[in-house]
Coordinates of C-alpha atoms and ligand atoms in Angstrom, one line a residue:
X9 CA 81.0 122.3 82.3
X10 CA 80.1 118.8 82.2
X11 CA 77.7 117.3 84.7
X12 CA 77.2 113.9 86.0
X13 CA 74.0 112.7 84.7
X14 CA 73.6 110.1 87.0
X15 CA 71.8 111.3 90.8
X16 CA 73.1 109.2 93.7
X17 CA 70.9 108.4 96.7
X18 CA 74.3 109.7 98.8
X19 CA 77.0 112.1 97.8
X20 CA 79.8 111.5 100.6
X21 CA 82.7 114.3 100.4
X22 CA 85.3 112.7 102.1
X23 CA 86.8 109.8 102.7
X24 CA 87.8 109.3 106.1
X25 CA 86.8 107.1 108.6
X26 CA 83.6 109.1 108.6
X27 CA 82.7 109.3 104.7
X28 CA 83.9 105.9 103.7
X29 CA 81.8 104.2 106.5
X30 CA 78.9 105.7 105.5
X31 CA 79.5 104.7 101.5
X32 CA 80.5 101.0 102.7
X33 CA 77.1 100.7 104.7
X34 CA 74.9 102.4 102.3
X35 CA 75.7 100.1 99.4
X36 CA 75.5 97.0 101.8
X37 CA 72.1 98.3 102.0
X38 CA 71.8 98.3 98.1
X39 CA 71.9 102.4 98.1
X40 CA 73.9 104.0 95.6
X41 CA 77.4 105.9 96.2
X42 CA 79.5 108.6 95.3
X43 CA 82.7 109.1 97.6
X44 CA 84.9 112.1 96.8
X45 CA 88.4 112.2 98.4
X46 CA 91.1 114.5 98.0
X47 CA 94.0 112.7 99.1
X48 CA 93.4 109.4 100.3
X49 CA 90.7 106.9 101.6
X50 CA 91.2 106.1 104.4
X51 CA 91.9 109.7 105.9
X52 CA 93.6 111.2 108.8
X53 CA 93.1 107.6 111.0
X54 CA 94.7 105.0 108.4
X55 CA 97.5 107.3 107.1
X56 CA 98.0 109.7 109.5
X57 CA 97.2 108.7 112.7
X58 CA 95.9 106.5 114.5
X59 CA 97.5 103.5 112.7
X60 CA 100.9 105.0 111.8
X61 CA 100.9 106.2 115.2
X62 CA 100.2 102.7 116.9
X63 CA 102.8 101.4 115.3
X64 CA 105.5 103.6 116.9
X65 CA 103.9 102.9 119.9
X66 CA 104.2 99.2 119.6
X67 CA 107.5 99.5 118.5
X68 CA 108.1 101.8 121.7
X69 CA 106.6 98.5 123.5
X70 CA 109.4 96.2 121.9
X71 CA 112.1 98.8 122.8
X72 CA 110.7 99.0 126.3
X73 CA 110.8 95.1 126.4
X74 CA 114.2 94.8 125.4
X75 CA 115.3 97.6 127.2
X76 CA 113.7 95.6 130.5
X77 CA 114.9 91.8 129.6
X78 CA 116.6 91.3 132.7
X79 CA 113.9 91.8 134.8
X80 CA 112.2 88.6 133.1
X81 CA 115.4 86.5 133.4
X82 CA 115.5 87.0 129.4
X83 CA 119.5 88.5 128.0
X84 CA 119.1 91.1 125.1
X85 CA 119.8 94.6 125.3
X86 CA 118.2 97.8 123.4
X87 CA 120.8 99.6 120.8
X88 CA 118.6 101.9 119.7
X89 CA 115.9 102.7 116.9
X90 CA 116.5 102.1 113.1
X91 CA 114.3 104.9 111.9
X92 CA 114.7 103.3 107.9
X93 CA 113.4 99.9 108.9
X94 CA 110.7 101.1 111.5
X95 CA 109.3 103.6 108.8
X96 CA 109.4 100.5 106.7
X97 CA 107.1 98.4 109.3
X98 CA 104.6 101.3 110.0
X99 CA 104.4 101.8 106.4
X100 CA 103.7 98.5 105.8
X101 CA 101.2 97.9 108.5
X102 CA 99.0 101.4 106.4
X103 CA 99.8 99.9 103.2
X104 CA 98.5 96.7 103.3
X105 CA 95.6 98.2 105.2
X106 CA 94.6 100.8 102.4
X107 CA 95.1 98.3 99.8
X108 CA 92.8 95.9 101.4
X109 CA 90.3 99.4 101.8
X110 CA 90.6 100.1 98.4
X111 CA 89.4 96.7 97.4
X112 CA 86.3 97.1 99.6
X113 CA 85.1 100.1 97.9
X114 CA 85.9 98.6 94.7
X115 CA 84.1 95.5 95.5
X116 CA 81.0 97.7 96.8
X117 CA 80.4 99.6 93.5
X118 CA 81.1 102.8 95.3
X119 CA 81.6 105.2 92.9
X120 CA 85.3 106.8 94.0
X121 CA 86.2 110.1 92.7
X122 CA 89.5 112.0 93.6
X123 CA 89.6 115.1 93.7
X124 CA 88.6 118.3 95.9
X125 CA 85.0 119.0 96.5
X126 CA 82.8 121.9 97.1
X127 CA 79.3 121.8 98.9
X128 CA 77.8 123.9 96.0
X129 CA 73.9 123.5 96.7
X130 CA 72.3 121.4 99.1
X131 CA 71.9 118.6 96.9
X132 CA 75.6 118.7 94.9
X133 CA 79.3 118.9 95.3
X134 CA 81.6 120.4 92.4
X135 CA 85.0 118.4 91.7
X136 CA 86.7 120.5 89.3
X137 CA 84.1 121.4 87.3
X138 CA 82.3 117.9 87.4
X139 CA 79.0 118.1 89.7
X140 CA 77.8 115.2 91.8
X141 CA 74.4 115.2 92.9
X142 CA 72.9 113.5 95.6
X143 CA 69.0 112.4 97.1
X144 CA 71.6 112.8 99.7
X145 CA 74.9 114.6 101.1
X146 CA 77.2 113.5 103.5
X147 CA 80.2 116.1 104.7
X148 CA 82.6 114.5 106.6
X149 CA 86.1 116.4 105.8
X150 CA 87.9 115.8 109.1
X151 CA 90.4 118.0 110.5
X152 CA 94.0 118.9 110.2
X153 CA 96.3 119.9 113.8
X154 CA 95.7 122.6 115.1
X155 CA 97.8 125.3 116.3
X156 CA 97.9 128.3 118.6
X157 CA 97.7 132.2 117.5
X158 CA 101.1 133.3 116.0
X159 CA 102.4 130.0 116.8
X160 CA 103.3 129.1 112.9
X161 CA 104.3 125.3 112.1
X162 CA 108.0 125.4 110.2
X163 CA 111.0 123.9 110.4
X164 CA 111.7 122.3 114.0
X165 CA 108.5 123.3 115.5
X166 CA 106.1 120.2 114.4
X167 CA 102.8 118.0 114.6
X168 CA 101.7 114.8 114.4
X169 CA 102.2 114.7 110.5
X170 CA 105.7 115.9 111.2
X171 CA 106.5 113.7 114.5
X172 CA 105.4 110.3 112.1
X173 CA 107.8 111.2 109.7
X174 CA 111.0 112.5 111.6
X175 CA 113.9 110.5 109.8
X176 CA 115.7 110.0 113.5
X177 CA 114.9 109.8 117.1
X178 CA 115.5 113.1 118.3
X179 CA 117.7 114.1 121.3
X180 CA 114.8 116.1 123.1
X181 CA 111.2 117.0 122.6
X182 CA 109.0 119.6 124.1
X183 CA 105.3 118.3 123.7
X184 CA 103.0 121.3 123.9
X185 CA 99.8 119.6 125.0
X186 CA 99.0 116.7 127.4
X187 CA 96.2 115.3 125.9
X188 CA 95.9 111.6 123.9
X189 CA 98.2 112.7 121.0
X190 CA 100.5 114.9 122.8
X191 CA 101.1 111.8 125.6
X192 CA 101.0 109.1 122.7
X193 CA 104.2 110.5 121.2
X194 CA 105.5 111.6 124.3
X195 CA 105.4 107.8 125.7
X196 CA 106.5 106.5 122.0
X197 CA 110.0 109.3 122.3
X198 CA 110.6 108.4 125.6
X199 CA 110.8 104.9 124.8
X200 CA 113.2 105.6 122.0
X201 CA 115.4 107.4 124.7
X202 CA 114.5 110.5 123.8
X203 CA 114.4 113.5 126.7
X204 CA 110.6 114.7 126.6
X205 CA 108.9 117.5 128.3
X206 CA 105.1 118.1 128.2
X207 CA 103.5 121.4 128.5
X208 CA 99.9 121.4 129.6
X209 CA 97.9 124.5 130.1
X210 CA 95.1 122.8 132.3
X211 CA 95.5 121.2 135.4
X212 CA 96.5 117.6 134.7
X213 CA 97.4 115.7 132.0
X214 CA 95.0 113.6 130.0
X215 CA 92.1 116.1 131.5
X216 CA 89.5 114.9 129.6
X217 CA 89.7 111.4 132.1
X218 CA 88.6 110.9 135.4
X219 CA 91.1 112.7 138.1
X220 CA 92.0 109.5 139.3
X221 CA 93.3 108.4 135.9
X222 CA 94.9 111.2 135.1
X223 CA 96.9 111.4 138.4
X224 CA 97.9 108.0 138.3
X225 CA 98.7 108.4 134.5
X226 CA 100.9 111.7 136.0
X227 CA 102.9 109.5 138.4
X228 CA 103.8 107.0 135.7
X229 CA 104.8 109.6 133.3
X230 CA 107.1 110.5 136.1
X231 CA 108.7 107.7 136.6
X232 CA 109.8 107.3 133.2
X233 CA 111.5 110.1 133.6
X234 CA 109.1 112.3 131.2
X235 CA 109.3 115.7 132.5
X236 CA 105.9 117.9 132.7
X237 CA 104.4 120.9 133.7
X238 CA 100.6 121.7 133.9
X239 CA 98.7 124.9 134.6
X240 CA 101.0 126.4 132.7
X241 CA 100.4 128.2 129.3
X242 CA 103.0 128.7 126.3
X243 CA 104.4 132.1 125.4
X244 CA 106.4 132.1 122.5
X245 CA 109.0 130.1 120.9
X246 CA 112.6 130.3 118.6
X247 CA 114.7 128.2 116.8
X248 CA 118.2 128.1 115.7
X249 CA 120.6 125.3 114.5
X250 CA 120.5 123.9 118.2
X251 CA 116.9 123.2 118.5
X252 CA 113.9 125.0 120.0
X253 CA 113.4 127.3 122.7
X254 CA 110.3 127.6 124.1
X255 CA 109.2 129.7 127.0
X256 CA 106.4 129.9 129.0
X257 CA 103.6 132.2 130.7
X258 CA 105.2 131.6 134.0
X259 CA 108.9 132.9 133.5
X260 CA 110.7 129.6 132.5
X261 CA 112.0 128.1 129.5
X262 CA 111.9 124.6 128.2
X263 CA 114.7 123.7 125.1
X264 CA 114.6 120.8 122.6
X265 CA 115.6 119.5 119.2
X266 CA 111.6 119.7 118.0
X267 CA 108.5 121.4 119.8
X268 CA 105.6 119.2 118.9
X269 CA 102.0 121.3 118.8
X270 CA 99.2 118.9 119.7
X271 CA 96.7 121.3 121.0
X272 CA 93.9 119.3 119.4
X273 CA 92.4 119.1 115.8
X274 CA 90.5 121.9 114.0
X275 CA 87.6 121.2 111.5
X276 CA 88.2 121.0 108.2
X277 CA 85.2 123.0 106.9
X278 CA 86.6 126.3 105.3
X279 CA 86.0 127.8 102.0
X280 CA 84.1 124.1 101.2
X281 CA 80.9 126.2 100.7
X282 CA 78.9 125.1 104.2
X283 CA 78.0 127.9 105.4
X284 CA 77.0 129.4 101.6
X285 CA 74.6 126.8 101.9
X286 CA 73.2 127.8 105.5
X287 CA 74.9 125.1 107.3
X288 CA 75.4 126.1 110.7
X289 CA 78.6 126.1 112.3
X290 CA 80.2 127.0 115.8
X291 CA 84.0 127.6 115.5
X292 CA 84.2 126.0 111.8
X293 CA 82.2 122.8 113.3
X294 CA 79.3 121.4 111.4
X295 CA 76.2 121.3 114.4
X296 CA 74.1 118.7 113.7
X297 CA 71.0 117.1 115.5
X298 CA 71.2 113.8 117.3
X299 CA 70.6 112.1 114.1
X300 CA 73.2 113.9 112.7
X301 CA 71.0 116.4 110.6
X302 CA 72.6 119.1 109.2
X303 CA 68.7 120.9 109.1
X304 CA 69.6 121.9 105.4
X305 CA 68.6 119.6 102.5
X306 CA 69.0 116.5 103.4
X307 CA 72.5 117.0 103.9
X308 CA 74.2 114.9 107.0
X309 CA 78.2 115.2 109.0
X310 CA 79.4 112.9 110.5
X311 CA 83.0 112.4 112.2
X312 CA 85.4 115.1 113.5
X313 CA 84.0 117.9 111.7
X314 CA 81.0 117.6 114.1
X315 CA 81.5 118.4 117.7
X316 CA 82.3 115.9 120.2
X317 CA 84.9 113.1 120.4
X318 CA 87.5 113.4 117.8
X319 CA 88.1 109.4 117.4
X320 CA 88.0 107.3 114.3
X321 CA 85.3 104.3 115.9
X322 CA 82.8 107.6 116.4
X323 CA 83.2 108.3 113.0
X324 CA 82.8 104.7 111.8
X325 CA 79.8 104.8 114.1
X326 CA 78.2 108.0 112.7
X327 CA 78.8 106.9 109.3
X328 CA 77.0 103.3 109.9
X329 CA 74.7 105.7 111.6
X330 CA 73.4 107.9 108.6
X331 CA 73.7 105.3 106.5
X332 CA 71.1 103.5 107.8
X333 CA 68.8 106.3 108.7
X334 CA 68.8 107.3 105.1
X335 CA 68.1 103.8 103.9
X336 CA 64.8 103.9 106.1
X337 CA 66.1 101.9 109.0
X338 CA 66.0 103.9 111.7
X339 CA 68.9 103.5 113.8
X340 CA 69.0 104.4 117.3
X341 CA 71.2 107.7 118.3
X342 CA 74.7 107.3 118.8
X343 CA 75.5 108.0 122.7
X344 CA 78.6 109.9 123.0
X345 CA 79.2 108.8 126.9
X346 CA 79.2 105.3 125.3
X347 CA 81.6 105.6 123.1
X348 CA 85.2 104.1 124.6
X349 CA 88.3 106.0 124.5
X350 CA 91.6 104.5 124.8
X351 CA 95.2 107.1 125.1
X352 CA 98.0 103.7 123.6
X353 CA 100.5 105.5 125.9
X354 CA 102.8 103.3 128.7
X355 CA 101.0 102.8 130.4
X356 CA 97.7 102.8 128.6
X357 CA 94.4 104.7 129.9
X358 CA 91.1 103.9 128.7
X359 CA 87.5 104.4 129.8
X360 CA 83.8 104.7 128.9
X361 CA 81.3 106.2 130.2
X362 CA 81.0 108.6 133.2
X363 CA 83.9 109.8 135.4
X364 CA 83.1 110.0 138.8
X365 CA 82.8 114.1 138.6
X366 CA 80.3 114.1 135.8
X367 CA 78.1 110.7 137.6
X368 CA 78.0 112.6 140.6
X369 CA 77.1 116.0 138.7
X370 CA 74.2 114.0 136.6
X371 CA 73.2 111.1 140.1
X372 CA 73.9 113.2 143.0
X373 CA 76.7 112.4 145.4
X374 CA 74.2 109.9 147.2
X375 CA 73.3 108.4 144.1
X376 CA 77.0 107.5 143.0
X377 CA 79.3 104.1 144.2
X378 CA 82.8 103.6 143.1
X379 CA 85.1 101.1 143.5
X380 CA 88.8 100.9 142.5
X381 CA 90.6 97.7 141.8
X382 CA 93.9 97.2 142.1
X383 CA 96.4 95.4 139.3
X384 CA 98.4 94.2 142.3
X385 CA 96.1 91.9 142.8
X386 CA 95.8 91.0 138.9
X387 CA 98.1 88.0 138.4
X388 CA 98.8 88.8 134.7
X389 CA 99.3 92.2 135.7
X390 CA 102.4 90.9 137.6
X391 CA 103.5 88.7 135.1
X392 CA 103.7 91.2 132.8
X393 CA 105.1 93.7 135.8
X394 CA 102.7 96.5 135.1
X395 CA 100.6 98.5 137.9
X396 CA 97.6 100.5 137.6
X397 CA 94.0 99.4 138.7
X398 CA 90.3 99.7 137.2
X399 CA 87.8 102.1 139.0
X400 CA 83.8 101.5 138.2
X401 CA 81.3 104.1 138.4
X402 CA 78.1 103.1 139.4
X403 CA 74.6 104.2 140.3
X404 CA 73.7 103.3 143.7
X405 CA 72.0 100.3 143.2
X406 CA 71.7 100.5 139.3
X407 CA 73.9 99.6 136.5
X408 CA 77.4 100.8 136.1
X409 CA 77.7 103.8 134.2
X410 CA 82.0 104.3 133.8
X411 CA 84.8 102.0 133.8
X412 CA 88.2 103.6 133.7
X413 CA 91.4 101.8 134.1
X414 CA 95.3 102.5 133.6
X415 CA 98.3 100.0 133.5
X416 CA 100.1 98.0 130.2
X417 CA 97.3 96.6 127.8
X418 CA 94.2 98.0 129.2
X419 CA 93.3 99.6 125.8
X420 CA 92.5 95.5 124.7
X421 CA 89.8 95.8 128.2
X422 CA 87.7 98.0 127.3
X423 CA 85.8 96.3 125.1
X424 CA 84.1 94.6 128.2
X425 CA 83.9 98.0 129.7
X426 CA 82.0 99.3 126.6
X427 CA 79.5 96.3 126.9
X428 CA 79.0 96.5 129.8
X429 CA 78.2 100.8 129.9
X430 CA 76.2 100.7 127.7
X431 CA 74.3 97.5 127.9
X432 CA 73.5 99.2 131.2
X433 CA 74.2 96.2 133.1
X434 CA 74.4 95.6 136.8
X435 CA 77.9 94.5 138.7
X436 CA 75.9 91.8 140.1
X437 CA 75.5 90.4 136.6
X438 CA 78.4 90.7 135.6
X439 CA 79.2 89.3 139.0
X440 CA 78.7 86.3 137.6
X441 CA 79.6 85.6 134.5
X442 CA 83.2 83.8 134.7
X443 CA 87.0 85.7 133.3
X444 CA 89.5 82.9 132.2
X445 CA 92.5 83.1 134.6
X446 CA 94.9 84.7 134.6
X447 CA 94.4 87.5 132.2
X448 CA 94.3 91.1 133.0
X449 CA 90.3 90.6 132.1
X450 CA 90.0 89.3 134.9
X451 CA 90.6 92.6 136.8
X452 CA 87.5 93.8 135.8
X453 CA 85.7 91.2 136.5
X454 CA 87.0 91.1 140.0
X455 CA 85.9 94.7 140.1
X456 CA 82.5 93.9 139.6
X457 CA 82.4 90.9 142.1
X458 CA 83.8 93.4 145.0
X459 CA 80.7 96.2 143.8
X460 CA 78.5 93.4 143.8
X461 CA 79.7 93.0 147.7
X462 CA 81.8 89.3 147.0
X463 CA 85.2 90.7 146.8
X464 CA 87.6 87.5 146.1
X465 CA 91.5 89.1 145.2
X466 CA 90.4 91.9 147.2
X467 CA 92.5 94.3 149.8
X468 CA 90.7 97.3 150.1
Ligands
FAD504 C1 98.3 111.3 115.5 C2 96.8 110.9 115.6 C3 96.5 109.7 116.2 C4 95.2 109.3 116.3 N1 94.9 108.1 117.0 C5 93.6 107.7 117.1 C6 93.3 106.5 117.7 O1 94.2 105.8 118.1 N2 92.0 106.1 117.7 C7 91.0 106.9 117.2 O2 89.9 106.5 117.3 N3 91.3 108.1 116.6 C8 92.5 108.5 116.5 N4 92.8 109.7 115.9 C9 91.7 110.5 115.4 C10 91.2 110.0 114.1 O3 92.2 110.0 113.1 C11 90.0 110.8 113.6 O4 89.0 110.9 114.6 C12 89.4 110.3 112.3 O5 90.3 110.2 111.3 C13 88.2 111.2 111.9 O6 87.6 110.7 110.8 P1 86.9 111.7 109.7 O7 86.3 110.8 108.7 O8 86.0 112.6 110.4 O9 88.0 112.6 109.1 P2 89.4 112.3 108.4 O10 89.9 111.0 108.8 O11 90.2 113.5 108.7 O12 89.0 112.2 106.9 C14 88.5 113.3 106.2 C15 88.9 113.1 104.7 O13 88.3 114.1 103.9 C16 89.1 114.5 102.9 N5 88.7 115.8 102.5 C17 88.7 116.9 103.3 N6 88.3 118.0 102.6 C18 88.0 117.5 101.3 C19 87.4 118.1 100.2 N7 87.1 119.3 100.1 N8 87.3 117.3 99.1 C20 87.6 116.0 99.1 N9 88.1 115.4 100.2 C21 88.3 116.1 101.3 C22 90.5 114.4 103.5 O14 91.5 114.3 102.6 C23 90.4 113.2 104.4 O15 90.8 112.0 103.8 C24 94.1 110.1 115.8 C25 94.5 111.3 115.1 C26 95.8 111.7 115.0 C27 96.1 112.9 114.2

């Protein structure tokens, strides 16, 4: 067996959003690299999901523009989806991305090595037969789609690597699970003119928001004609030549041409030799400290594999994270309220921070204001002919601590959302500081002038 003479101050195994994060920032900070990947850098985010993904969804937005012409005085019509040429675009958009990826780890001297890696002591990772040893190690292997017990993936029942690549729009779709990825491509079939049905075992769709977002977000879905159930769990499933026919706990039976699974994402830590080398785990995740310690070696997770929100800008953040705190630099903790969270559905929902349930649960139900804000009352919002509205959470008297909002775009918002969270700042602050007009921005910042008591496009 040959080994690698050289010892790295970090040994990344995988290269996600996670891993290569972590190996771009450490050799900004003149640290050495190793980054092992098994398929391709970038990971699940870049060709997988979150860009290919988008990219349905904004072609989805073009399809619902054309499809709604009229109603802007504009003449075009919507004949349908050229699966060829919008596989050509999405693959395009990831293509040119992981080239330009590739040439950033190139031009950072990381040392890139394909191939599958084992954790085989706390200090080194085995890639067919070759070791790589580290000061340092870095697991961030991501995770794959999960499913349910006895609920096997084949044929027409699918996930999201499936739904990315279906070669036509399909007639019907049963989307088992109503959280972001299940109501992502449930928006993006719709669109397409697909029938869809969502199947949601807990009591609202997207129930990781705030209930107000998630109602709203129900009532939309609704009126694009997206069938759903919640509170209801699966039972079992067949397929034929027809499609799929699913039934459920509570007696009924939903068919379609394809049942999507999107009942979340699983870690992707078996047989990689963690636990061999006394990392602990809880249900195949990696636990970690708030400086994302593993408590072995110096050995580090960051990204899905550890638990928390599954989304590529935590991993990107965790990576940035480690990097530095190995370097010496002593970054402060990542705080996962802080961390925005956008679902790029029609409409779109996105929010940091506390929901009203959990401020109240931390504040007490004195210590809580809210406020929503309507997009009636947004003049872009009306250009554009969306509806939704922007509810902050606030501590009485102190800084706002959530913003959520629904309606077209919103996912572009929350940047001033995030800012504002977790800068801590106070709507009478932000009160003043001046959104151009008219852009949907300026919802939120007529949010904070009605918390800070000046209301000016105001009803309620
Ligand atoms: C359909 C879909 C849409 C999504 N949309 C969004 C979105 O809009 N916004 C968002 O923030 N997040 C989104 N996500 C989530 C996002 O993709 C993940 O949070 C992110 O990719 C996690 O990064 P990671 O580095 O932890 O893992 P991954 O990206 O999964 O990367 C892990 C890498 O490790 C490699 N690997 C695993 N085991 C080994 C091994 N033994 N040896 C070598 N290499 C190995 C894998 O090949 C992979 O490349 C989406 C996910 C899906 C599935």
């Amino acid at each position: 067996m040959a080994d690698s003479p050289t010892v790295y101050d970090i040994v990344v195994l995988g290269g996600g959003s996670g891993g290569y994060a972590t190996a771009l920032r450490a050799t900004e900070l003149g640290l050495t690299v190793a980054l092992i990947e098994a398929d391709k850098v970038g990971g699940t985010c870049l060709h997988y999901g979150c860009i290919p993904a988008k990219a349905l969804l904004h072609a989805a937005e073009v399809a619902d523009a054309a499809r709604d012409s009229e109603r802007f005085g504009v003449r075009a019509s919507f004949d349908g989806i050229d699966m060829p040429a919008l596989h050509t675009y999405k693959d395009g958009v990831v293509g040119r991305l992981y080239k330009g990826l590739q040439g950033l780890v190139k031009a950072h001297g990381i040392t890139y090595v394909e191939g599958y890696g084992r954790l085989v002591s706390p200090d080194t990772v085995e890639v067919d037969g070759q070791r790589y040893t580290g000061r340092n190690v870095v697991l961030a292997t991501g995770s794959y789609a999960r499913t349910l017990p006895g609920l096997e993936i084949t044929g027409r029942v699918i996930t999201s690597d499936g739904a990315l690549t279906l070669d036509h729009v399909p007639r019907s779709v049963v989307v088992l699970g109503g959280g972001v990825i299940g109501s992502e491509f449930a928006s993006a079939w719709r669109s397409f003119g697909a029938e869809v049905t969502i199947i949601e075992a807990l009591p609202h769709l997207l129930p990781n928001e705030d209930e107000a977002l998630s109602k709203a977000f129900e009532r939309a879905v609704h009126k694009r004609g997206i069938q759903f159930s919640t509170g209801v769990r699966f039972a079992g499933v067949t397929q034929d030549d027809d499609g799929v026919h699913v039934s459920l706990e509570n007696g009924t039976t939903v068919d379609g041409e394809y049942l999507l699974v999107a009942v979340g994402r699983g870690p992707r830590t078996e047989g990689l030799g963690y636990e061999e080398q006394g990392v602990r785990m809880d249900r195949g995740f990696v636990l970690t400290d708030e400086r994302l310690r593993t408590g072995v070696g110096n050995v580090y997770a960051v990204g899905d594999i550890v638990p928390g929100l599954q989304l590529a800008h935590r991993g990107f953040a965790q990576g940035i994270f480690v990097a530095e705190e190995i370097a010496g630099l002593s970054p402060a903790p990542i705080v996962e309220s802080g961390i925005p969270r956008v679902t790029y559905s029609e409409p779109e929902v996105a929010s940091v921070g506390l929901t009203e349930v959990a401020a109240r649960a931390e504040y007490g139900d004195e210590g809580v204001q809210t406020l929503d804000y309507n997009l009636g009352g947004n003049g872009k919002s009306q250009i554009l002919g969306t509806a939704g509205f922007v509810k902050l959470v606030r501590r009485k008297d102190g800084p706002v601590v959530g913003v959520h909002m629904i309606g077209a775009r919103v996912g572009e918002l929350i940047a001033e959302g995030q800012l504002v969270v977790n800068w801590e700042a106070h709507p009478e602050d932000v009160a003043a500081l001046v959104h151009a007009h008219p852009t949907q921005n300026e919802a939120l910042g007529e949010a904070f002038l009605a918390l800070a008591g000046k209301p000016l496009h105001a009803h309620n």
